[in-house]
Amino acid sequence: MHLLVTGGCGFIGSNFIQHMLAARDDLTIVNLDKLTYAGNRRNLAEVEERHLGRRYHFVHGDICDQELVPDLLARFPFDAVLNFAAESHVDRSINDPFPFITTNVVGTQNLLEAARRAGVPRFVHISTDEVYGTLGPTGQFTEDTPLAPNSPYSASKASSDLLARAYFHTYGMPVIVTRCSNNYGPFQFPEKLIPLVYLKASRGEPIPVYGDGLNVRDWIYVLDHCRGVEAALFRGTPGAIYNFGGDAERTNLDVVRTILHLTGKSEDLITFVTDRPGHDRRYAMAFARSTADLGWRPEVTFEDGMARTLAWYEANGAWLDEVQSGAYRQFMDAWYKTRQA
Ligand code: NAD
Ligand code: TYD
């Protein structure tokens, strides 16, 4: 089986590629990634060491590229496309929405169209619970909850979900959309809450908590998300949407306190700062359809996942330092020159 994974050098894509190559020996993966600030080839250094040029191939490119993408899809007989590539950070989308529209909307459209023309038999589009908007104190999002995105990020993701839907309904293209809650785990870029708090705590720096810190997210360990995407790829019904959640609703303050407790740091580091504009209050995912149709449910508890995640960051200080300084870019350039030679 031949898979095209986009955005495979990011947080979730790199975990997915590692998981799939380890779990199954009957597939090859081509990873198409633009290497934005969030894309780090070092995330896949072990995969490259073991599989590059055999079961794993890397293409440095943009999903918006209207020559490269059709060419790639026409040239290789892919059995499926998995679209992880995106601009993914809400705060960045508030500062500058344009790259979000370009990559998340135009890029997805470009991929869908090229996959349609090439007759790719499966297209899995990776999306988010944020497309449903925000919840009050009770209730959960189901796949039938109306879309009501509140940030430029979530609006761009909702737009791409609708394009995926249109390609199924108009062209009969076998598209599946997955929507997942907030992920955490190894290789997450330290602009997102959990690695950011770990980083600040380890340096004894103030930890910025937006607003009153009582916004709720439904946290899922990244490997559980990857298993969900895998299940949707192999067992999903074309045209269907599948929700994945972690069954782990926590306020941001709960999350921050857990990290401070596990790293032995003082809660005095908590610093309340001006709230994010349009900040969604609560997300919570119902995933009964994924359990019934895909046999999927999250397997890693929040406590276990946090312990694993903090242990990984603890053991990978060099990764964090390089991501912070931007040195990972030079490192990979040098590494690749050596390998090419
Ligand atoms: P990330 O920001 O860590 O990684 C994004 C990757 O996409 C990077 O490798 C980047 O270089 C690449 N990329 C960006 N623009 C590109 C382009 N134009 N062409 C090719 N590659 C490009 O993101 P992530 O957290 O791994 O999220 C992956 C996907 O999962 C996204 O679609 C996101 O919306 C979705 N998602 C994320 C979460 C979460 O909690 N992080 C939750 C649900 C869904
Ligand atoms: P984030 O990791 O950016 O994910 P998302 O906005 O996609 O849910 O943020 C998670 C929650 O943490 C969100 O409610 C915003 C909050 N937050 C802070 O309070 N401080 C921070 O420095 C960051 C990055 C996020």
PDB file of C-alpha atoms in Angstrom, residues 9-274:
ATOM      1  CA  CYS A   9       7.206  16.716   9.523  1.00  0.00           C
ATOM      2  CA  GLY A  10       4.806  18.383  11.966  1.00  0.00           C
ATOM      3  CA  PHE A  11       3.702  17.152  15.358  1.00  0.00           C
ATOM      4  CA  ILE A  12       0.854  14.760  14.516  1.00  0.00           C
ATOM      5  CA  GLY A  13       2.033  13.829  11.017  1.00  0.00           C
ATOM      6  CA  SER A  14       5.445  12.720  12.292  1.00  0.00           C
ATOM      7  CA  ASN A  15       3.859  10.636  15.049  1.00  0.00           C
ATOM      8  CA  PHE A  16       1.530   9.119  12.450  1.00  0.00           C
ATOM      9  CA  ILE A  17       4.360   8.177  10.075  1.00  0.00           C
ATOM     10  CA  GLN A  18       6.396   6.644  12.892  1.00  0.00           C
ATOM     11  CA  HIS A  19       3.368   4.695  14.084  1.00  0.00           C
ATOM     12  CA  MET A  20       2.357   3.422  10.645  1.00  0.00           C
ATOM     13  CA  LEU A  21       5.823   2.294   9.567  1.00  0.00           C
ATOM     14  CA  ALA A  22       6.300   0.477  12.870  1.00  0.00           C
ATOM     15  CA  ALA A  23       2.829  -1.076  12.976  1.00  0.00           C
ATOM     16  CA  ARG A  24       2.627  -2.297   9.373  1.00  0.00           C
ATOM     17  CA  ASP A  25       5.317  -3.663   7.116  1.00  0.00           C
ATOM     18  CA  ASP A  26       3.152  -3.673   3.987  1.00  0.00           C
ATOM     19  CA  LEU A  27       3.180   0.050   3.242  1.00  0.00           C
ATOM     20  CA  THR A  28       5.358   2.820   1.877  1.00  0.00           C
ATOM     21  CA  ILE A  29       4.924   6.489   2.697  1.00  0.00           C
ATOM     22  CA  VAL A  30       5.729   9.622   0.701  1.00  0.00           C
ATOM     23  CA  ASN A  31       5.767  12.692   2.951  1.00  0.00           C
ATOM     24  CA  LEU A  32       5.056  16.026   1.250  1.00  0.00           C
ATOM     25  CA  ASP A  33       5.958  18.893   3.570  1.00  0.00           C
ATOM     26  CA  LYS A  34       6.732  22.561   3.025  1.00  0.00           C
ATOM     27  CA  LEU A  35       8.889  22.720   6.185  1.00  0.00           C
ATOM     28  CA  THR A  36       7.311  25.820   7.673  1.00  0.00           C
ATOM     29  CA  TYR A  37       8.458  26.874  11.145  1.00  0.00           C
ATOM     30  CA  ALA A  38       6.389  23.889  12.434  1.00  0.00           C
ATOM     31  CA  GLY A  39       7.947  21.312  10.116  1.00  0.00           C
ATOM     32  CA  ASN A  40      11.079  19.614  11.422  1.00  0.00           C
ATOM     33  CA  ARG A  41      12.747  16.779   9.546  1.00  0.00           C
ATOM     34  CA  ARG A  42      14.495  15.843  12.726  1.00  0.00           C
ATOM     35  CA  ASN A  43      11.145  14.572  14.015  1.00  0.00           C
ATOM     36  CA  LEU A  44      11.604  11.737  11.532  1.00  0.00           C
ATOM     37  CA  ALA A  45      15.357  11.252  11.857  1.00  0.00           C
ATOM     38  CA  GLU A  46      14.936   7.647  13.043  1.00  0.00           C
ATOM     39  CA  VAL A  47      12.487   6.886  10.236  1.00  0.00           C
ATOM     40  CA  GLU A  48      14.913   8.385   7.721  1.00  0.00           C
ATOM     41  CA  GLU A  49      17.787   6.374   9.172  1.00  0.00           C
ATOM     42  CA  ARG A  50      15.881   3.101   8.787  1.00  0.00           C
ATOM     43  CA  HIS A  51      13.600   3.611   5.794  1.00  0.00           C
ATOM     44  CA  LEU A  52      14.644   6.562   3.595  1.00  0.00           C
ATOM     45  CA  GLY A  53      14.635   5.615  -0.073  1.00  0.00           C
ATOM     46  CA  ARG A  54      12.895   2.329   0.681  1.00  0.00           C
ATOM     47  CA  ARG A  55       9.646   2.503   2.659  1.00  0.00           C
ATOM     48  CA  TYR A  56       9.836   6.260   3.275  1.00  0.00           C
ATOM     49  CA  HIS A  57      10.373   9.144   0.852  1.00  0.00           C
ATOM     50  CA  PHE A  58      10.457  12.856   1.504  1.00  0.00           C
ATOM     51  CA  VAL A  59       9.318  15.565  -0.908  1.00  0.00           C
ATOM     52  CA  HIS A  60       9.992  19.146   0.116  1.00  0.00           C
ATOM     53  CA  GLY A  61       7.023  21.009  -1.324  1.00  0.00           C
ATOM     54  CA  ASP A  62       3.843  22.963  -0.829  1.00  0.00           C
ATOM     55  CA  ILE A  63       0.347  21.440  -1.008  1.00  0.00           C
ATOM     56  CA  CYS A  64      -0.668  24.646  -2.823  1.00  0.00           C
ATOM     57  CA  ASP A  65       1.769  23.972  -5.672  1.00  0.00           C
ATOM     58  CA  GLN A  66      -0.348  23.443  -8.767  1.00  0.00           C
ATOM     59  CA  GLU A  67       2.427  21.730 -10.699  1.00  0.00           C
ATOM     60  CA  LEU A  68       4.121  19.605  -8.076  1.00  0.00           C
ATOM     61  CA  VAL A  69       0.988  18.143  -6.459  1.00  0.00           C
ATOM     62  CA  PRO A  70      -0.763  16.933  -9.657  1.00  0.00           C
ATOM     63  CA  ASP A  71       2.574  15.645 -10.935  1.00  0.00           C
ATOM     64  CA  LEU A  72       3.253  13.690  -7.742  1.00  0.00           C
ATOM     65  CA  LEU A  73      -0.215  12.185  -7.702  1.00  0.00           C
ATOM     66  CA  ALA A  74      -0.137  11.296 -11.392  1.00  0.00           C
ATOM     67  CA  ARG A  75       3.323   9.746 -11.147  1.00  0.00           C
ATOM     68  CA  PHE A  76       2.819   7.383  -8.201  1.00  0.00           C
ATOM     69  CA  PRO A  77      -0.056   4.917  -7.723  1.00  0.00           C
ATOM     70  CA  PHE A  78      -1.093   6.118  -4.279  1.00  0.00           C
ATOM     71  CA  ASP A  79      -3.714   4.066  -2.483  1.00  0.00           C
ATOM     72  CA  ALA A  80      -4.553   6.965  -0.195  1.00  0.00           C
ATOM     73  CA  VAL A  81      -3.824  10.596   0.608  1.00  0.00           C
ATOM     74  CA  LEU A  82      -3.787  11.687   4.266  1.00  0.00           C
ATOM     75  CA  ASN A  83      -3.894  15.460   4.597  1.00  0.00           C
ATOM     76  CA  PHE A  84      -2.275  16.613   7.843  1.00  0.00           C
ATOM     77  CA  ALA A  85      -0.619  19.720   6.355  1.00  0.00           C
ATOM     78  CA  ALA A  86      -1.965  22.931   7.853  1.00  0.00           C
ATOM     79  CA  GLU A  87      -1.241  26.114   9.644  1.00  0.00           C
ATOM     80  CA  SER A  88      -2.376  24.966  13.067  1.00  0.00           C
ATOM     81  CA  HIS A  89      -1.976  27.602  15.762  1.00  0.00           C
ATOM     82  CA  VAL A  90      -4.972  29.762  16.752  1.00  0.00           C
ATOM     83  CA  ASP A  91      -2.874  32.650  18.096  1.00  0.00           C
ATOM     84  CA  ARG A  92      -0.930  32.904  14.829  1.00  0.00           C
ATOM     85  CA  SER A  93      -4.213  32.917  12.895  1.00  0.00           C
ATOM     86  CA  ILE A  94      -5.366  35.895  14.950  1.00  0.00           C
ATOM     87  CA  ASN A  95      -2.161  37.784  14.129  1.00  0.00           C
ATOM     88  CA  ASP A  96      -2.262  36.924  10.422  1.00  0.00           C
ATOM     89  CA  PRO A  97      -5.094  34.843   8.917  1.00  0.00           C
ATOM     90  CA  PHE A  98      -3.803  34.810   5.337  1.00  0.00           C
ATOM     91  CA  PRO A  99      -1.410  31.844   5.499  1.00  0.00           C
ATOM     92  CA  PHE A 100      -4.272  29.869   7.060  1.00  0.00           C
ATOM     93  CA  ILE A 101      -6.538  30.535   4.110  1.00  0.00           C
ATOM     94  CA  THR A 102      -3.755  29.752   1.670  1.00  0.00           C
ATOM     95  CA  THR A 103      -2.610  26.438   3.102  1.00  0.00           C
ATOM     96  CA  ASN A 104      -5.720  25.148   4.830  1.00  0.00           C
ATOM     97  CA  VAL A 105      -8.278  26.131   2.190  1.00  0.00           C
ATOM     98  CA  VAL A 106      -6.467  26.585  -1.135  1.00  0.00           C
ATOM     99  CA  GLY A 107      -3.955  23.828  -0.369  1.00  0.00           C
ATOM    100  CA  THR A 108      -6.684  21.329   0.510  1.00  0.00           C
ATOM    101  CA  GLN A 109      -8.576  22.249  -2.649  1.00  0.00           C
ATOM    102  CA  ASN A 110      -5.430  21.689  -4.712  1.00  0.00           C
ATOM    103  CA  LEU A 111      -4.890  18.274  -3.137  1.00  0.00           C
ATOM    104  CA  LEU A 112      -8.519  17.218  -3.538  1.00  0.00           C
ATOM    105  CA  GLU A 113      -8.554  18.181  -7.191  1.00  0.00           C
ATOM    106  CA  ALA A 114      -5.261  16.453  -7.976  1.00  0.00           C
ATOM    107  CA  ALA A 115      -6.381  13.316  -6.111  1.00  0.00           C
ATOM    108  CA  ARG A 116      -9.679  13.328  -7.986  1.00  0.00           C
ATOM    109  CA  ARG A 117      -7.958  13.590 -11.349  1.00  0.00           C
ATOM    110  CA  ALA A 118      -5.528  10.843 -10.440  1.00  0.00           C
ATOM    111  CA  GLY A 119      -8.372   8.598  -9.219  1.00  0.00           C
ATOM    112  CA  VAL A 120      -6.868   8.075  -5.752  1.00  0.00           C
ATOM    113  CA  PRO A 121      -9.162   5.549  -4.034  1.00  0.00           C
ATOM    114  CA  ARG A 122      -9.040   7.087  -0.519  1.00  0.00           C
ATOM    115  CA  PHE A 123      -8.607  10.612   0.842  1.00  0.00           C
ATOM    116  CA  VAL A 124      -8.505  11.198   4.601  1.00  0.00           C
ATOM    117  CA  HIS A 125      -8.714  14.825   5.630  1.00  0.00           C
ATOM    118  CA  ILE A 126      -7.497  15.535   9.169  1.00  0.00           C
ATOM    119  CA  SER A 127      -9.595  18.141  10.928  1.00  0.00           C
ATOM    120  CA  THR A 128     -10.398  19.437  14.369  1.00  0.00           C
ATOM    121  CA  ASP A 129     -13.165  19.788  16.963  1.00  0.00           C
ATOM    122  CA  GLU A 130     -12.660  23.562  16.720  1.00  0.00           C
ATOM    123  CA  VAL A 131     -14.840  23.652  13.585  1.00  0.00           C
ATOM    124  CA  TYR A 132     -17.881  23.117  15.863  1.00  0.00           C
ATOM    125  CA  GLY A 133     -17.264  26.350  17.775  1.00  0.00           C
ATOM    126  CA  THR A 134     -17.689  26.476  21.514  1.00  0.00           C
ATOM    127  CA  LEU A 135     -19.776  24.668  24.156  1.00  0.00           C
ATOM    128  CA  GLY A 136     -21.366  25.893  27.361  1.00  0.00           C
ATOM    129  CA  PRO A 137     -20.802  24.008  30.625  1.00  0.00           C
ATOM    130  CA  THR A 138     -22.614  20.874  29.392  1.00  0.00           C
ATOM    131  CA  GLY A 139     -23.018  18.821  26.224  1.00  0.00           C
ATOM    132  CA  GLN A 140     -20.607  17.408  23.661  1.00  0.00           C
ATOM    133  CA  PHE A 141     -19.930  17.847  19.954  1.00  0.00           C
ATOM    134  CA  THR A 142     -21.214  15.051  17.711  1.00  0.00           C
ATOM    135  CA  GLU A 143     -20.546  14.702  13.998  1.00  0.00           C
ATOM    136  CA  ASP A 144     -23.968  16.312  13.416  1.00  0.00           C
ATOM    137  CA  THR A 145     -23.248  19.451  15.432  1.00  0.00           C
ATOM    138  CA  PRO A 146     -23.496  22.438  13.047  1.00  0.00           C
ATOM    139  CA  LEU A 147     -20.219  24.064  12.090  1.00  0.00           C
ATOM    140  CA  ALA A 148     -19.694  27.378  13.919  1.00  0.00           C
ATOM    141  CA  PRO A 149     -15.978  28.205  13.824  1.00  0.00           C
ATOM    142  CA  ASN A 150     -14.852  31.222  15.829  1.00  0.00           C
ATOM    143  CA  SER A 151     -11.196  31.820  14.906  1.00  0.00           C
ATOM    144  CA  PRO A 152      -9.536  32.307  11.532  1.00  0.00           C
ATOM    145  CA  TYR A 153      -7.830  28.938  12.144  1.00  0.00           C
ATOM    146  CA  SER A 154     -11.061  27.054  12.796  1.00  0.00           C
ATOM    147  CA  ALA A 155     -12.861  28.908   9.978  1.00  0.00           C
ATOM    148  CA  SER A 156     -10.157  27.809   7.541  1.00  0.00           C
ATOM    149  CA  LYS A 157     -10.386  24.214   8.761  1.00  0.00           C
ATOM    150  CA  ALA A 158     -14.196  24.252   8.502  1.00  0.00           C
ATOM    151  CA  SER A 159     -13.852  25.570   4.948  1.00  0.00           C
ATOM    152  CA  SER A 160     -11.534  22.728   4.014  1.00  0.00           C
ATOM    153  CA  ASP A 161     -13.931  20.209   5.594  1.00  0.00           C
ATOM    154  CA  LEU A 162     -16.713  21.604   3.399  1.00  0.00           C
ATOM    155  CA  LEU A 163     -14.568  21.261   0.287  1.00  0.00           C
ATOM    156  CA  ALA A 164     -13.908  17.637   1.254  1.00  0.00           C
ATOM    157  CA  ARG A 165     -17.653  17.141   1.680  1.00  0.00           C
ATOM    158  CA  ALA A 166     -18.332  18.739  -1.713  1.00  0.00           C
ATOM    159  CA  TYR A 167     -15.833  16.439  -3.445  1.00  0.00           C
ATOM    160  CA  PHE A 168     -17.656  13.422  -2.014  1.00  0.00           C
ATOM    161  CA  HIS A 169     -21.116  14.657  -2.956  1.00  0.00           C
ATOM    162  CA  THR A 170     -20.291  16.167  -6.348  1.00  0.00           C
ATOM    163  CA  TYR A 171     -17.699  13.767  -7.702  1.00  0.00           C
ATOM    164  CA  GLY A 172     -18.298  10.680  -5.556  1.00  0.00           C
ATOM    165  CA  MET A 173     -14.717  10.947  -4.381  1.00  0.00           C
ATOM    166  CA  PRO A 174     -14.076   8.625  -1.416  1.00  0.00           C
ATOM    167  CA  VAL A 175     -13.250  11.321   1.121  1.00  0.00           C
ATOM    168  CA  ILE A 176     -13.311  10.799   4.893  1.00  0.00           C
ATOM    169  CA  VAL A 177     -13.033  13.653   7.393  1.00  0.00           C
ATOM    170  CA  THR A 178     -11.677  13.061  10.892  1.00  0.00           C
ATOM    171  CA  ARG A 179     -12.105  15.635  13.649  1.00  0.00           C
ATOM    172  CA  CYS A 180     -10.035  15.368  16.777  1.00  0.00           C
ATOM    173  CA  SER A 181      -9.755  17.230  20.055  1.00  0.00           C
ATOM    174  CA  ASN A 182      -6.567  18.840  21.445  1.00  0.00           C
ATOM    175  CA  ASN A 183      -3.534  16.574  21.037  1.00  0.00           C
ATOM    176  CA  TYR A 184      -0.436  16.394  23.210  1.00  0.00           C
ATOM    177  CA  GLY A 185       2.654  14.191  23.165  1.00  0.00           C
ATOM    178  CA  PRO A 186       6.200  13.952  21.779  1.00  0.00           C
ATOM    179  CA  PHE A 187       7.346  16.398  19.076  1.00  0.00           C
ATOM    180  CA  GLN A 188       4.690  19.043  19.705  1.00  0.00           C
ATOM    181  CA  PHE A 189       5.965  22.517  18.845  1.00  0.00           C
ATOM    182  CA  PRO A 190       6.364  24.588  22.030  1.00  0.00           C
ATOM    183  CA  GLU A 191       3.889  27.275  21.018  1.00  0.00           C
ATOM    184  CA  LYS A 192       1.019  25.017  22.120  1.00  0.00           C
ATOM    185  CA  LEU A 193      -0.083  24.955  25.746  1.00  0.00           C
ATOM    186  CA  ILE A 194       1.459  21.739  27.103  1.00  0.00           C
ATOM    187  CA  PRO A 195       5.018  21.963  25.689  1.00  0.00           C
ATOM    188  CA  LEU A 196       5.014  25.729  26.285  1.00  0.00           C
ATOM    189  CA  VAL A 197       4.187  25.266  29.966  1.00  0.00           C
ATOM    190  CA  TYR A 198       6.797  22.512  30.294  1.00  0.00           C
ATOM    191  CA  LEU A 199       9.424  24.755  28.699  1.00  0.00           C
ATOM    192  CA  LYS A 200       8.595  27.797  30.830  1.00  0.00           C
ATOM    193  CA  ALA A 201       8.374  25.712  34.002  1.00  0.00           C
ATOM    194  CA  SER A 202      11.724  24.049  33.369  1.00  0.00           C
ATOM    195  CA  ARG A 203      13.311  27.502  33.029  1.00  0.00           C
ATOM    196  CA  GLY A 204      11.456  28.909  36.046  1.00  0.00           C
ATOM    197  CA  GLU A 205       9.761  31.501  33.809  1.00  0.00           C
ATOM    198  CA  PRO A 206       6.229  32.919  34.272  1.00  0.00           C
ATOM    199  CA  ILE A 207       3.527  30.754  32.691  1.00  0.00           C
ATOM    200  CA  PRO A 208       0.969  32.790  30.715  1.00  0.00           C
ATOM    201  CA  VAL A 209      -2.584  31.630  31.411  1.00  0.00           C
ATOM    202  CA  TYR A 210      -5.156  33.357  29.223  1.00  0.00           C
ATOM    203  CA  GLY A 211      -8.191  34.941  30.922  1.00  0.00           C
ATOM    204  CA  ASP A 212      -9.397  33.109  34.032  1.00  0.00           C
ATOM    205  CA  GLY A 213      -7.752  29.813  33.004  1.00  0.00           C
ATOM    206  CA  LEU A 214     -11.102  28.009  33.156  1.00  0.00           C
ATOM    207  CA  ASN A 215     -11.452  27.276  29.441  1.00  0.00           C
ATOM    208  CA  VAL A 216     -11.857  23.540  28.952  1.00  0.00           C
ATOM    209  CA  ARG A 217     -10.200  21.331  26.343  1.00  0.00           C
ATOM    210  CA  ASP A 218     -10.648  17.574  25.768  1.00  0.00           C
ATOM    211  CA  TRP A 219      -7.041  16.318  25.725  1.00  0.00           C
ATOM    212  CA  ILE A 220      -6.000  13.289  23.700  1.00  0.00           C
ATOM    213  CA  TYR A 221      -2.617  11.584  23.567  1.00  0.00           C
ATOM    214  CA  VAL A 222      -1.289  11.881  20.013  1.00  0.00           C
ATOM    215  CA  LEU A 223      -0.875   8.134  19.498  1.00  0.00           C
ATOM    216  CA  ASP A 224      -4.595   7.633  20.119  1.00  0.00           C
ATOM    217  CA  HIS A 225      -5.324  10.200  17.397  1.00  0.00           C
ATOM    218  CA  CYS A 226      -2.931   8.388  15.037  1.00  0.00           C
ATOM    219  CA  ARG A 227      -4.699   5.077  15.722  1.00  0.00           C
ATOM    220  CA  GLY A 228      -7.991   6.793  14.934  1.00  0.00           C
ATOM    221  CA  VAL A 229      -6.738   8.076  11.587  1.00  0.00           C
ATOM    222  CA  GLU A 230      -5.393   4.598  10.835  1.00  0.00           C
ATOM    223  CA  ALA A 231      -8.805   3.080  11.663  1.00  0.00           C
ATOM    224  CA  ALA A 232     -10.575   5.643   9.463  1.00  0.00           C
ATOM    225  CA  LEU A 233      -8.166   4.882   6.609  1.00  0.00           C
ATOM    226  CA  PHE A 234      -8.792   1.135   6.717  1.00  0.00           C
ATOM    227  CA  ARG A 235     -12.342   0.886   8.038  1.00  0.00           C
ATOM    228  CA  GLY A 236     -13.990   4.252   7.412  1.00  0.00           C
ATOM    229  CA  THR A 237     -16.980   4.732   5.112  1.00  0.00           C
ATOM    230  CA  PRO A 238     -16.456   7.191   2.227  1.00  0.00           C
ATOM    231  CA  GLY A 239     -18.281  10.452   2.904  1.00  0.00           C
ATOM    232  CA  ALA A 240     -18.306   9.899   6.665  1.00  0.00           C
ATOM    233  CA  ILE A 241     -17.050  12.191   9.411  1.00  0.00           C
ATOM    234  CA  TYR A 242     -15.450  10.658  12.523  1.00  0.00           C
ATOM    235  CA  ASN A 243     -14.914  12.441  15.843  1.00  0.00           C
ATOM    236  CA  PHE A 244     -12.016  11.473  18.107  1.00  0.00           C
ATOM    237  CA  GLY A 245     -11.768  12.698  21.682  1.00  0.00           C
ATOM    238  CA  GLY A 246      -9.646  11.877  24.690  1.00  0.00           C
ATOM    239  CA  ASP A 247     -12.383  11.528  27.309  1.00  0.00           C
ATOM    240  CA  ALA A 248     -10.247  13.914  29.340  1.00  0.00           C
ATOM    241  CA  GLU A 249     -11.796  17.321  29.828  1.00  0.00           C
ATOM    242  CA  ARG A 250      -9.528  19.597  31.834  1.00  0.00           C
ATOM    243  CA  THR A 251      -9.454  23.329  32.480  1.00  0.00           C
ATOM    244  CA  ASN A 252      -6.272  25.051  31.376  1.00  0.00           C
ATOM    245  CA  LEU A 253      -5.479  25.680  35.031  1.00  0.00           C
ATOM    246  CA  ASP A 254      -5.798  21.929  35.748  1.00  0.00           C
ATOM    247  CA  VAL A 255      -3.352  21.208  32.907  1.00  0.00           C
ATOM    248  CA  VAL A 256      -0.857  23.837  34.068  1.00  0.00           C
ATOM    249  CA  ARG A 257      -1.025  22.627  37.685  1.00  0.00           C
ATOM    250  CA  THR A 258      -0.522  19.007  36.594  1.00  0.00           C
ATOM    251  CA  ILE A 259       2.670  19.971  34.743  1.00  0.00           C
ATOM    252  CA  LEU A 260       3.942  22.068  37.648  1.00  0.00           C
ATOM    253  CA  HIS A 261       3.231  19.205  40.041  1.00  0.00           C
ATOM    254  CA  LEU A 262       4.937  16.575  37.846  1.00  0.00           C
ATOM    255  CA  THR A 263       8.005  18.773  37.303  1.00  0.00           C
ATOM    256  CA  GLY A 264       8.224  19.817  40.958  1.00  0.00           C
ATOM    257  CA  LYS A 265       7.760  23.534  40.206  1.00  0.00           C
ATOM    258  CA  SER A 266       5.847  26.149  42.156  1.00  0.00           C
ATOM    259  CA  GLU A 267       2.345  27.309  41.250  1.00  0.00           C
ATOM    260  CA  ASP A 268       3.670  30.827  41.831  1.00  0.00           C
ATOM    261  CA  LEU A 269       4.847  30.688  38.196  1.00  0.00           C
ATOM    262  CA  ILE A 270       1.203  30.913  37.041  1.00  0.00           C
ATOM    263  CA  THR A 271       0.596  34.364  35.542  1.00  0.00           C
ATOM    264  CA  PHE A 272      -2.829  35.408  34.333  1.00  0.00           C
ATOM    265  CA  VAL A 273      -2.595  37.424  31.096  1.00  0.00           C
ATOM    266  CA  THR A 274      -5.060  39.166  28.784  1.00  0.00           C
TER     267      THR A 274
END
